[in-house]
mmCIF file of C-alpha atoms and ligand atoms in Angstrom:
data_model
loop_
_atom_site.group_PDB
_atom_site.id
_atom_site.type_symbol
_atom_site.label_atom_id
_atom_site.label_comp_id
_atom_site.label_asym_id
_atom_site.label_seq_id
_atom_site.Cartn_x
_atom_site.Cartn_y
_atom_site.Cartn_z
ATOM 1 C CA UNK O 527 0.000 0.000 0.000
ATOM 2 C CA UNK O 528 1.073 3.274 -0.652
ATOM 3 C CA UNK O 529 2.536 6.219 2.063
ATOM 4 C CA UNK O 530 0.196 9.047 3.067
ATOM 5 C CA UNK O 531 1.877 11.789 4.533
ATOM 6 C CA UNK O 532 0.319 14.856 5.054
ATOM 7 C CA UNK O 533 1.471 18.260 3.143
ATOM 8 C CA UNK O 534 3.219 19.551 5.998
ATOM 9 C CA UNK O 535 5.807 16.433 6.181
ATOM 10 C CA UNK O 536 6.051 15.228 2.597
ATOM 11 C CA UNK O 537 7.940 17.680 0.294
ATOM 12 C CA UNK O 538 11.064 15.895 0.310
ATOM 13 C CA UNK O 539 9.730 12.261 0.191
ATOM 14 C CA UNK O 540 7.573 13.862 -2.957
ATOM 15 C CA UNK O 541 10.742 15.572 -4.612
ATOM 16 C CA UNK O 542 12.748 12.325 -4.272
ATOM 17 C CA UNK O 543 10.365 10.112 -6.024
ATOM 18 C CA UNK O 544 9.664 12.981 -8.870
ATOM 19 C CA UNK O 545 13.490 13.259 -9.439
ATOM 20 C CA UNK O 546 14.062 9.361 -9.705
ATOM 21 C CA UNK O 547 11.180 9.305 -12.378
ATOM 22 C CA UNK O 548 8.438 7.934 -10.191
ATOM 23 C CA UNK O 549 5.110 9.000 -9.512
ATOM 24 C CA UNK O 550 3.286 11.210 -6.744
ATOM 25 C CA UNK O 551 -0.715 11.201 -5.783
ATOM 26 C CA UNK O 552 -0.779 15.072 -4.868
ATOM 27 C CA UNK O 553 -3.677 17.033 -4.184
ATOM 28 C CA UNK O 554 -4.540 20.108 -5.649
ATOM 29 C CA UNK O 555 -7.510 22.509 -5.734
ATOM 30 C CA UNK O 556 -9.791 20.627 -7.917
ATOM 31 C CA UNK O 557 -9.491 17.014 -7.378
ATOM 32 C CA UNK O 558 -6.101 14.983 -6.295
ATOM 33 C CA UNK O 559 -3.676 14.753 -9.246
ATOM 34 C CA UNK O 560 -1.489 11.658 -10.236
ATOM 35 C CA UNK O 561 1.687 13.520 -11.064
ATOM 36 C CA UNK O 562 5.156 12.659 -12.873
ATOM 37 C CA UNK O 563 8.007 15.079 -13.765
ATOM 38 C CA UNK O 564 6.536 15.941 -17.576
ATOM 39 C CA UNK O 565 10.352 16.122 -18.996
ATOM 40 C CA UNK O 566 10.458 12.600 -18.412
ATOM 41 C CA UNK O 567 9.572 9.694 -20.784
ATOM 42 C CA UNK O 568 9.728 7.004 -18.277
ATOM 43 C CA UNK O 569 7.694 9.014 -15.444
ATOM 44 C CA UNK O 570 4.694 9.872 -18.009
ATOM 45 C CA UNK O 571 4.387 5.983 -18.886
ATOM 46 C CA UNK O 572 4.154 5.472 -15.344
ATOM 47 C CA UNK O 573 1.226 7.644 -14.893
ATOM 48 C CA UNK O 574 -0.878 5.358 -17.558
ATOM 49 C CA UNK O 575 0.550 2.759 -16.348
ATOM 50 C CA UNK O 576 -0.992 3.169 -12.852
ATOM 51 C CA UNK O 577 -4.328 5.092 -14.430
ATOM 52 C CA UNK O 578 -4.224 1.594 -16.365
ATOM 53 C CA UNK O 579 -5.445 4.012 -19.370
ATOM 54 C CA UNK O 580 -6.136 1.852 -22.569
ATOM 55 C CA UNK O 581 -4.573 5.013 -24.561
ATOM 56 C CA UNK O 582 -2.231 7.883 -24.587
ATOM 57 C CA UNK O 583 -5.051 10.638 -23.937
ATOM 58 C CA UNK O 584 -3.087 14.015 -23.552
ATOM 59 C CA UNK O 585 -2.164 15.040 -20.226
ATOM 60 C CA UNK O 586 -2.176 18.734 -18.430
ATOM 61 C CA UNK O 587 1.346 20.330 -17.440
ATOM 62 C CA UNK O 588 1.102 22.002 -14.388
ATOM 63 C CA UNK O 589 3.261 25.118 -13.654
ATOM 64 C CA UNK O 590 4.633 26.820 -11.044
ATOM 65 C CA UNK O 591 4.534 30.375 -12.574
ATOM 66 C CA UNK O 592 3.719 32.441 -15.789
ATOM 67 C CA UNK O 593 7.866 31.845 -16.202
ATOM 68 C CA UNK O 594 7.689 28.319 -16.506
ATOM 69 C CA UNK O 595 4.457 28.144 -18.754
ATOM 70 C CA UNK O 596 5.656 30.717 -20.952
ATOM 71 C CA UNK O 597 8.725 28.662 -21.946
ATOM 72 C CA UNK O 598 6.097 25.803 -22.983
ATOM 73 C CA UNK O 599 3.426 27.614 -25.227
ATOM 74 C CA UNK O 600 3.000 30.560 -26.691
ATOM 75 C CA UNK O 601 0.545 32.685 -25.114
ATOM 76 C CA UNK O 602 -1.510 35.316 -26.816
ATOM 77 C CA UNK O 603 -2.546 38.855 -25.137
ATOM 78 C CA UNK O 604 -6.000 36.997 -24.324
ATOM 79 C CA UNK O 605 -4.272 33.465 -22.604
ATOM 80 C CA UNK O 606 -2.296 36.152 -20.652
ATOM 81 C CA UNK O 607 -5.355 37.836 -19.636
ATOM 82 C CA UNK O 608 -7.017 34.907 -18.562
ATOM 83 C CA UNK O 609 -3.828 33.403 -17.057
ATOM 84 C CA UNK O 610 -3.649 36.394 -14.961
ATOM 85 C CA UNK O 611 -6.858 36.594 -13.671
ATOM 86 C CA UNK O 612 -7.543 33.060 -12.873
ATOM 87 C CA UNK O 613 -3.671 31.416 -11.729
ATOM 88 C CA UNK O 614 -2.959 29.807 -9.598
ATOM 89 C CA UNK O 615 -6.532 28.059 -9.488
ATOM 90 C CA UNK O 616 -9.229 25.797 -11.614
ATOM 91 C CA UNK O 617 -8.718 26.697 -15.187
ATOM 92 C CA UNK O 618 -6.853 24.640 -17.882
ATOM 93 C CA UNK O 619 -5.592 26.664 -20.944
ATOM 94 C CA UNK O 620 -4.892 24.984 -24.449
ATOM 95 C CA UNK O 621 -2.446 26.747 -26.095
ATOM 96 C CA UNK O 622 -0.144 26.408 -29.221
ATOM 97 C CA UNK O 623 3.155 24.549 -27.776
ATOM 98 C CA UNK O 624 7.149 26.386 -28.174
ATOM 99 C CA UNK O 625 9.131 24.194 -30.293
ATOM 100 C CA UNK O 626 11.957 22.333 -28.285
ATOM 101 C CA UNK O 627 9.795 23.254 -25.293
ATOM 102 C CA UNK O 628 11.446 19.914 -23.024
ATOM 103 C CA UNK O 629 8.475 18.332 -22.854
ATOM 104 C CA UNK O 630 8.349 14.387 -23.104
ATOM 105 C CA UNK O 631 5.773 13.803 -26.496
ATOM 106 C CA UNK O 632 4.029 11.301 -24.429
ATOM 107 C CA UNK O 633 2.621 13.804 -22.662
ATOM 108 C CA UNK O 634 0.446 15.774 -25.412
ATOM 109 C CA UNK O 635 0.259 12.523 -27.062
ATOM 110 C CA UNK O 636 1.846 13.594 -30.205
ATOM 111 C CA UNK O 637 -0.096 17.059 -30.133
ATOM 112 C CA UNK O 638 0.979 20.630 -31.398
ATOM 113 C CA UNK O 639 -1.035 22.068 -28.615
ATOM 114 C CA UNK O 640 -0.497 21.243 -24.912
ATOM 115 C CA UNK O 641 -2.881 21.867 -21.764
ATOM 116 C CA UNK O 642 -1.258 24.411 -19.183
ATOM 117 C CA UNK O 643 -2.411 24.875 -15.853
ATOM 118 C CA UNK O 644 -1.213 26.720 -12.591
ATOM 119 C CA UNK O 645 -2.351 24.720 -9.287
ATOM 120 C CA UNK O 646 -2.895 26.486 -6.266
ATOM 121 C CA UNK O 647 -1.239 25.248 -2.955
ATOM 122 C CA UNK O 648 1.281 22.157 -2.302
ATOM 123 C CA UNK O 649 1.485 21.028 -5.934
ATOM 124 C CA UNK O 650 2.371 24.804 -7.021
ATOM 125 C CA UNK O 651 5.283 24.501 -4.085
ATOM 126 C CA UNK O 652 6.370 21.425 -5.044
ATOM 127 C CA UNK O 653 6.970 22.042 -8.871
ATOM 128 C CA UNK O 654 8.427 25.389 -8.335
ATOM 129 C CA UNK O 655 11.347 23.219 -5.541
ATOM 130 C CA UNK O 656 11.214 20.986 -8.738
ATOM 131 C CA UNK O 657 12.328 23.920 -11.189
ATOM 132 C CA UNK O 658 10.340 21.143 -13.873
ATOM 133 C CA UNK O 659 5.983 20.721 -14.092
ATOM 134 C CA UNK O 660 4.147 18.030 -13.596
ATOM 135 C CA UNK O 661 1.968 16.133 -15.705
ATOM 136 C CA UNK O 662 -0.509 15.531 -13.812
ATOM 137 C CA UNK O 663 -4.387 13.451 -14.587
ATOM 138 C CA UNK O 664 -6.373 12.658 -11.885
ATOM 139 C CA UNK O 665 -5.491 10.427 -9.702
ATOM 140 C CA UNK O 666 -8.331 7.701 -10.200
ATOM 141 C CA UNK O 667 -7.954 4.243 -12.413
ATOM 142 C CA UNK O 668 -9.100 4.898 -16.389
ATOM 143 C CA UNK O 669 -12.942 5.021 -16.252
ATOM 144 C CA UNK O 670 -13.836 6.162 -12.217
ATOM 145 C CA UNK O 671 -14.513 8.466 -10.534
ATOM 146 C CA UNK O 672 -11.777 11.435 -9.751
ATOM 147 C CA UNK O 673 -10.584 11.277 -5.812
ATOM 148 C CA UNK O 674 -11.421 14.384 -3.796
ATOM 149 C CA UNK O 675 -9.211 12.394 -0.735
ATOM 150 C CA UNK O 676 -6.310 11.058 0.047
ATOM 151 C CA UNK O 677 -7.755 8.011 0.902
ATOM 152 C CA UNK O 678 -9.802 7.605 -1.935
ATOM 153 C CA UNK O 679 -6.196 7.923 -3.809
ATOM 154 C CA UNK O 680 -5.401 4.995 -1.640
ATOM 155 C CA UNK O 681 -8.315 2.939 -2.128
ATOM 156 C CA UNK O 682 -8.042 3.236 -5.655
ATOM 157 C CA UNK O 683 -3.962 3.318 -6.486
ATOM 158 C CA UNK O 684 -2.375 2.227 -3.235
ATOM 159 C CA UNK O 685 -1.066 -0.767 -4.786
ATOM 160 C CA UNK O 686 0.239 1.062 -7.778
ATOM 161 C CA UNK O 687 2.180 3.642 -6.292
ATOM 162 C CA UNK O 688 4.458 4.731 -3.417
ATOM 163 C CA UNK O 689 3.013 7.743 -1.965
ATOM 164 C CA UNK O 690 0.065 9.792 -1.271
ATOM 165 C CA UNK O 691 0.733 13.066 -0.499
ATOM 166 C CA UNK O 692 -2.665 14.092 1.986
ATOM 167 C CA UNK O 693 -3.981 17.810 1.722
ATOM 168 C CA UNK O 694 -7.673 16.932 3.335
ATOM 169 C CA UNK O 695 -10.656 17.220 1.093
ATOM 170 C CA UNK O 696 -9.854 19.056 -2.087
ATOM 171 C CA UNK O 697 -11.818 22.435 -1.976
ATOM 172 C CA UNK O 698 -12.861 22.864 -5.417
ATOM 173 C CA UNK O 699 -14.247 19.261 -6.061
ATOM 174 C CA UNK O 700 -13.949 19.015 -10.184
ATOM 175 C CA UNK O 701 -11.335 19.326 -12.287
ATOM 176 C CA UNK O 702 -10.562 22.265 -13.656
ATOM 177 C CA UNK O 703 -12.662 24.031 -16.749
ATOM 178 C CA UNK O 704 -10.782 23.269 -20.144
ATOM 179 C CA UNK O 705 -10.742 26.104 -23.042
ATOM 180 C CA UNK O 706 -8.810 25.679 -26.158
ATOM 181 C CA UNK O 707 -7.672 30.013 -27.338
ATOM 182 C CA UNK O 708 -7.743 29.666 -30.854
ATOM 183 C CA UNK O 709 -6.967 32.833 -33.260
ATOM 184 C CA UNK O 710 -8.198 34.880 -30.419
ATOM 185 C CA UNK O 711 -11.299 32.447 -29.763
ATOM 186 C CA UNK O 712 -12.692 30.169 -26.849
ATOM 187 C CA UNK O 713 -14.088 27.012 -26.593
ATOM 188 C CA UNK O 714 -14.934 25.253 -24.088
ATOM 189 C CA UNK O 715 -13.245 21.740 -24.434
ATOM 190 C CA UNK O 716 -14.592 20.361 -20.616
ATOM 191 C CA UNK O 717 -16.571 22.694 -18.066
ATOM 192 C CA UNK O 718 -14.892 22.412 -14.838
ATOM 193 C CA UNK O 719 -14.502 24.173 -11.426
ATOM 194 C CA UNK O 720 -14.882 27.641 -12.793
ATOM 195 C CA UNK O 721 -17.870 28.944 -14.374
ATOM 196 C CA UNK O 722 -17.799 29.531 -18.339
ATOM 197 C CA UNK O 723 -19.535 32.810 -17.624
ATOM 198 C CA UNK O 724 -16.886 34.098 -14.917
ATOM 199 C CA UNK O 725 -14.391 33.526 -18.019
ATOM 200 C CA UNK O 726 -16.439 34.903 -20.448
ATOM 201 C CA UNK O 727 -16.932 38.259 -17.934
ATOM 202 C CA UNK O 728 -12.693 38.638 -18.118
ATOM 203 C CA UNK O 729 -12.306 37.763 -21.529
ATOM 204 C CA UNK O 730 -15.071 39.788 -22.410
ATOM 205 C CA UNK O 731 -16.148 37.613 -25.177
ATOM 206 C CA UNK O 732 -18.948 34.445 -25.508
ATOM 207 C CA UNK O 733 -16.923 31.042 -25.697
ATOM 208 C CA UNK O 734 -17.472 28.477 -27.860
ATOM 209 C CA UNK O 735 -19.755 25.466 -26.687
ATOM 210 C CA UNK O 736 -18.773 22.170 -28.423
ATOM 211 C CA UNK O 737 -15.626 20.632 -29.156
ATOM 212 C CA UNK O 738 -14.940 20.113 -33.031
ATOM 213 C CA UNK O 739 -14.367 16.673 -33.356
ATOM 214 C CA UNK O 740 -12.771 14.938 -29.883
ATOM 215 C CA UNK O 741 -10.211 17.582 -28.845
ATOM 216 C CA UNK O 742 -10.333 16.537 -25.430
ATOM 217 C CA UNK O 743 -10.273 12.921 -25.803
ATOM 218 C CA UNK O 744 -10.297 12.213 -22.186
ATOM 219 C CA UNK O 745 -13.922 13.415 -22.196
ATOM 220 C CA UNK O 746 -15.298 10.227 -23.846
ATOM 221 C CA UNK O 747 -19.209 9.734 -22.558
ATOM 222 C CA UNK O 748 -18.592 7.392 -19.843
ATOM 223 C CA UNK O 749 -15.695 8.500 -18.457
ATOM 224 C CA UNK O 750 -16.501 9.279 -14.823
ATOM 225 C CA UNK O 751 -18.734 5.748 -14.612
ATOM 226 C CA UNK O 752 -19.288 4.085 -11.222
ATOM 227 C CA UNK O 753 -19.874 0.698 -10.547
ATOM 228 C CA UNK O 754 -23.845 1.103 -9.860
ATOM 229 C CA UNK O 755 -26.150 2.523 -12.839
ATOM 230 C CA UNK O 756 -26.970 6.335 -12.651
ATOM 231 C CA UNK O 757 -30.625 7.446 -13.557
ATOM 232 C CA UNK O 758 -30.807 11.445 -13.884
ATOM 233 C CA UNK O 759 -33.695 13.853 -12.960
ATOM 234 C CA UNK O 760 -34.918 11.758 -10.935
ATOM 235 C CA UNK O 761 -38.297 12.515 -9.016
ATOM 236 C CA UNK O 762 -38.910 9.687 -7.671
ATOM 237 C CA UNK O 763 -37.063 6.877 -5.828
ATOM 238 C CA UNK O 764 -37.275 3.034 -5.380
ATOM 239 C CA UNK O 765 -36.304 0.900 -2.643
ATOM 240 C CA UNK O 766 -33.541 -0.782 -4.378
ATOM 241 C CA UNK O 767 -31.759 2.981 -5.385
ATOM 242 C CA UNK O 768 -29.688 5.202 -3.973
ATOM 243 C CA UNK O 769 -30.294 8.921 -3.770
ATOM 244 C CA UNK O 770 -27.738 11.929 -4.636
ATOM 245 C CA UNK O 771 -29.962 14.668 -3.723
ATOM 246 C CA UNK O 772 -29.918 18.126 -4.301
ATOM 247 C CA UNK O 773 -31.272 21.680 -2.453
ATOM 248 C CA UNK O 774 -34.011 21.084 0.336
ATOM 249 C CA UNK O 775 -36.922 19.161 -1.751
ATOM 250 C CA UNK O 776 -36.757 15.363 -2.182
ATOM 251 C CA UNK O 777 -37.754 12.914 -4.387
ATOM 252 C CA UNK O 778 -40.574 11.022 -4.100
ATOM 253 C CA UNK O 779 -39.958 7.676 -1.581
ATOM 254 C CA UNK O 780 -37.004 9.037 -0.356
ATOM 255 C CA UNK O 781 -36.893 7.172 2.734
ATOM 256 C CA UNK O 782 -36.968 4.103 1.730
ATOM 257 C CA UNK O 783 -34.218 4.585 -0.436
ATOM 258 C CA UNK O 784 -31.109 2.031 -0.066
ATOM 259 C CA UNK O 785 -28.908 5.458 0.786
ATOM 260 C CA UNK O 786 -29.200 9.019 1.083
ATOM 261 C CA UNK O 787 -26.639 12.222 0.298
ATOM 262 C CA UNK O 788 -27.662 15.417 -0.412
ATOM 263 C CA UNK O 789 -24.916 17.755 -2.118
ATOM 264 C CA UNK O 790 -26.087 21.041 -0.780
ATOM 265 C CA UNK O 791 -29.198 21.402 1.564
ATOM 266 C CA UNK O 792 -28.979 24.903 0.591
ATOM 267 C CA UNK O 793 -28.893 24.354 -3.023
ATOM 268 C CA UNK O 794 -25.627 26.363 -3.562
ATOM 269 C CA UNK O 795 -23.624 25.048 -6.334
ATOM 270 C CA UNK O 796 -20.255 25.262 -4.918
ATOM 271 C CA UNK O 797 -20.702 23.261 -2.278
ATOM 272 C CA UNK O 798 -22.215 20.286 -4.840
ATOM 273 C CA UNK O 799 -19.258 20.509 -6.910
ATOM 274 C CA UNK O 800 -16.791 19.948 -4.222
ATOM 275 C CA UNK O 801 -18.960 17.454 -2.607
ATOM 276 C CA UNK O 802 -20.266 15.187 -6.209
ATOM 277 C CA UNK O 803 -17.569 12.727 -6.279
ATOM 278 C CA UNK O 804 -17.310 11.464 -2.998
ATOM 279 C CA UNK O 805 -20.655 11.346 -2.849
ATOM 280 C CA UNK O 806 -20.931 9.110 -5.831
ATOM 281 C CA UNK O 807 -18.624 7.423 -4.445
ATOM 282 C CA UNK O 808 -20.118 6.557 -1.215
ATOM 283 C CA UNK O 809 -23.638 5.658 -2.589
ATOM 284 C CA UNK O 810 -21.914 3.612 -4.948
ATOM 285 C CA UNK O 811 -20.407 1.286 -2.054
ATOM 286 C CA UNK O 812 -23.958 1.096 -0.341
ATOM 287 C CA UNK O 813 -24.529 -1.556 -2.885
ATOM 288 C CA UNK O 814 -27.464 -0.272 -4.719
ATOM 289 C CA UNK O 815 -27.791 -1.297 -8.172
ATOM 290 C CA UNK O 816 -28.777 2.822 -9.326
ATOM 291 C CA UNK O 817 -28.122 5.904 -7.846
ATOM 292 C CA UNK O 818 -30.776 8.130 -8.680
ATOM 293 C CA UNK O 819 -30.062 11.562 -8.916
ATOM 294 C CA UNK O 820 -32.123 14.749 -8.795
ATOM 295 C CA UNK O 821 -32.190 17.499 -10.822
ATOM 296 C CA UNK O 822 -29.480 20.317 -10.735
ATOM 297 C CA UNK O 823 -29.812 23.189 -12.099
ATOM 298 C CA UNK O 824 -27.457 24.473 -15.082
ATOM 299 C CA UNK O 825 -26.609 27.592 -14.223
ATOM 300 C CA UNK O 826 -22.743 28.958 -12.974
ATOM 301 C CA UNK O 827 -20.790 25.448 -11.524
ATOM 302 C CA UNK O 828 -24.314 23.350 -12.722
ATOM 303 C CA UNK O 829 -22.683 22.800 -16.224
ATOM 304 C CA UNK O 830 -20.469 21.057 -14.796
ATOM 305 C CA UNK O 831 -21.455 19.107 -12.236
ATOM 306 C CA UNK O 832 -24.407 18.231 -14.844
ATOM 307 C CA UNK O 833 -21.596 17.152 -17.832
ATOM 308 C CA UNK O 834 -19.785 14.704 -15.046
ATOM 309 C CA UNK O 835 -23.370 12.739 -13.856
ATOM 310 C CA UNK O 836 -24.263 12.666 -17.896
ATOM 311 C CA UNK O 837 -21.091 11.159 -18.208
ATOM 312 C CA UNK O 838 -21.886 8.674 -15.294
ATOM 313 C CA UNK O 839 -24.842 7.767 -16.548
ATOM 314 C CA UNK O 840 -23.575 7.243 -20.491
ATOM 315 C CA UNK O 841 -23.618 3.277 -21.202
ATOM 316 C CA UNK O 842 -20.942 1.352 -20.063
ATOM 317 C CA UNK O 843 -19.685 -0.126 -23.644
ATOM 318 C CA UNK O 844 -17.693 3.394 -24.535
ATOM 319 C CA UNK O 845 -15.466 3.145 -21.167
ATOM 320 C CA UNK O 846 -12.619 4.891 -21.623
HETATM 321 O O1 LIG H 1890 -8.379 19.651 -12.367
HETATM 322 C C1 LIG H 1890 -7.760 19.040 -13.241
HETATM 323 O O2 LIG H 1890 -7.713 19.429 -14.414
HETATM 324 C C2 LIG H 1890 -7.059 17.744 -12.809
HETATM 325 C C3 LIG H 1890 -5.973 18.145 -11.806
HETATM 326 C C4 LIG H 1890 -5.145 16.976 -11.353
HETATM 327 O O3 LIG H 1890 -5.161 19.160 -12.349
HETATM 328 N N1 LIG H 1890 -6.485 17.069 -13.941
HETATM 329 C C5 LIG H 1890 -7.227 16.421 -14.874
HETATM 330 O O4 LIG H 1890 -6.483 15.757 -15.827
HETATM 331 O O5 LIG H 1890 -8.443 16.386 -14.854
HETATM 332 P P1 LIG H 1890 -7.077 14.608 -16.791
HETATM 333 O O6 LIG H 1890 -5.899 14.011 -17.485
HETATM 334 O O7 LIG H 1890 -7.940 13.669 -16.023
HETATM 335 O O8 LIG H 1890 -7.904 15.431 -17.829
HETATM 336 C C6 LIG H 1890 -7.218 16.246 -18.755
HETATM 337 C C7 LIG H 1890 -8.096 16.533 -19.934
HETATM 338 C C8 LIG H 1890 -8.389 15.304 -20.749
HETATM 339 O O9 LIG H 1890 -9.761 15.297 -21.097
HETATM 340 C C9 LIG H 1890 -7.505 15.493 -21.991
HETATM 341 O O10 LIG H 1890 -8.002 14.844 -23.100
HETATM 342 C C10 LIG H 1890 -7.503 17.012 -22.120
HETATM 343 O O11 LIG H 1890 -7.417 17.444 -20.786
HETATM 344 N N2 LIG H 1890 -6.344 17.543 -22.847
HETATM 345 C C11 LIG H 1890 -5.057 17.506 -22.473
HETATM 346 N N3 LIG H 1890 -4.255 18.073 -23.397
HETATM 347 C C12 LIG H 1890 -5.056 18.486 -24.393
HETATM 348 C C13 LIG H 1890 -4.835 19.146 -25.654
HETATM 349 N N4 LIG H 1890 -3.613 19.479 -26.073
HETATM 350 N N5 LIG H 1890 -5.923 19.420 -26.408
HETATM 351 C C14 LIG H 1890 -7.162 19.096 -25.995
HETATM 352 N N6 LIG H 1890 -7.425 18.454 -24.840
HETATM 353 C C15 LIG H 1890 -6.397 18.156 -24.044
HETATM 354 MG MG1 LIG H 1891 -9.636 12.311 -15.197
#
C-alpha cells in the first residue's frame, strides 16, 4: 500500500520520487492529481501505467509560474489575460506549444497544442522546488470516478504507487474548466470548477460550446462511470436505489431509499461541486444497483457538475 503523509511532512519524500522518475498522488484545488516530472519519458508511462489508461489521452502540465508556462506555449494577449486573472486556481488553458519546449511527447500525445495549468497550494510549491511541471491526470484508475481524498487515492492506487501526499478534502471538487484560445477564440473543451460565464466576464467575449471533433479525448461519454447505474432527474425513488440529492426538496420515496446524500441542503452550487464525487462514491459502495439523482440546475458550476453525472450515466460499452 502506498505512504500518506500529510502536506506539511512530505515535500522531500515527494521531490525524491519525482526526481528518480516515479510517480506522486498530490492534491490540488480541484481534485487529487497523479503527477510525474513531464520532462520525463519514463515518469509519463508510469502515470498510464498506474491510471491503467487503454490510450495515450493528452495530459495537463502544471506550472509553477507564468515563467515556466511561458517557456512551454506561446501565449496570446487573451491566454495572458485569462492566465492572470484566474492562476494559480481551476482553469486549464490549451495553447499552441514552443518548439523544443522539453516536454516528453508522451505527454500531449503527439499534439501541437499542450494543456497548461497553474495549481494552487502544495502542488504549485512542489513544482516550483522541482524547477520542472508536472503532468498531472487525476489520480483515479481509467474510467472512475476522480478522488477528492487522500484516501480515496489509496483505495483506488495504493497498490500502484508509493506515496500519497494528503492535503484533506480538495476544496474545489472538479477538475478544472478546459478552453482551447484559438486565433483569439474560446471554446470550451470540458466545463470544470470555474464557471464559463466568470471567463467569459474577463475575456469579455462568448466562448465556444462544443468541441470540433474529440479535442479533449479524455472526455469520452462514460468517463466518470461508477460501478452502480446512474438514472438522472430523478423525481422519484425506489427501494432498491440510492439517492444523490440536491437543495431542500426530495424525491418522491425518499426514505426508503437504499442510501441518502444530499450535495447542498442549501442548493448552492459550490458546495455540490466539491462534494459530487465522494458522494458518488459513497452511494456507490452502499450496494445499490442505481443511484438516482435529482435534478441540478445548469446555471454557474451546474454545467459542470451536470456534464460529469451525464457522463456517469452514459452506457458502459464506450469506457474509456
Ligand atoms: O483539475 C484538473 O484538471 C485535474 C488536476 C489533477 O489538475 N487534472 C485532470 O487531468 O483532470 P485529466 O488528465 O484527467 O484530464 C485532462 C483533460 C483530458 O480530457 C484530456 O483529453 C484534455 O485534458 N487535454 C489535455 N491536453 C489536451 C490538448 N492538447 N488538447 C485538448 N485536450 C487536451
Ligand atoms: Mg480524469
Amino acid at each position: 500500500m502506498a505512504e500518506i503523509l500529510a502536506v506539511g511532512e512530505a515535500m522531500e519524500r515527494a521531490l525524491a520520487l519525482l526526481e528518480a522518475g516515479d510517480v506522486v498522488a498530490i492534491p490540488t484545488e480541484t481534485v487529487y492529481g497523479l503527477a510525474g516530472d513531464a520532462t520525463n519519458g519514463v515518469a509519463v508511462a508510469r502515470i498510464f501505467e498506474a491510471k491503467g489508461r487503454p490510450r495515450f489521452n493528452p495530459l495537463i502540465a502544471h506550472v509553477a509560474d507564468l515563467a515556466m508556462a511561458n517557456r512551454i506555449a506561446e501565449f496570446d494577449p487573451l491566454s495572458t489575460k485569462l492566465a492572470g486573472a484566474f492562476w494559480p486556481g481551476p482553469l486549464t488553458l490549451v495553447l499552441p506549444q514552443r518548439a523544443e519546449n522539453n516536454m516528453h511527447p508522451l505527454v500531449t500525445a503527439g499534439l501541437d497544442t499542450i494543456a497548461l495549468r497553474m495549481p494552487r497550494g502544495f502542488g504549485g510549491e512542489l513544482i516550483a522546488r522541482l524547477g520542472r511541471p508536472l503532468a498531472a491526470p487525476s489520480a483515479n484508475s481509467s474510467g472512475k470516478i476522480s478522488a477528492t481524498t487522500a484516501q480515496a487515492v489509496e483505495a483506488d492506487l495504493g497498490g500502484k504507487i508509493k506515496l500519497v501526499v494528503d492535503g484533506g478534502a480538495t476544496p474545489v471538487g472538479l477538475e478544472s474548466t478546459i478552453v482551447k484560445i484559438e486565433d483569439g477564440k474560446l471554446r470550451l473543451l470540458r466545463p470544470g470548477g470555474i464557471a464559463a460565464r466568470e471567463i467569459e466576464a474577463i475575456a469579455g467575449a462568448k466562448i465556444v460550446r462544443g468541441a470540433a471533433g474529440i479535442q479533449a479525448p479524455g472526455m469520452l461519454a462514460s468517463h466518470y462511470a461508477p460501478g452502480a447505474s446512474v438514472r438522472l432527474n430523478a423525481d422519484r425513488v425506489a427501494g432498491d436505489e440510492a439517492l444523490l440529492a440536491f437543495g431542500r426538496d426530495r424525491a418522491e420515496g425518499w426514505r426508503g431509499a437504499v442510501a441518502v446524500r444530499n450535495l447542498s441542503e442549501a442548493g448552492d452550487l459550490r458546495e455540490a461541486a466539491a462534494n459530487l464525487f465522494a458522494y458518488m462514491q459513497a452511494l456507490d459502495r452502499s450496494g445499490a444497483a442505481t443511484i438516482a439523482v435529482e435534478p441540478i440546475p445548469l446555471d454557474g458550476l451546474g454545467e459542470a457538475i451536470n456534464d460529469r453525472l451525464a457522463r456517469a450515466a452514459a452506457p458502459r460499452d464506450k469506457i474509456d
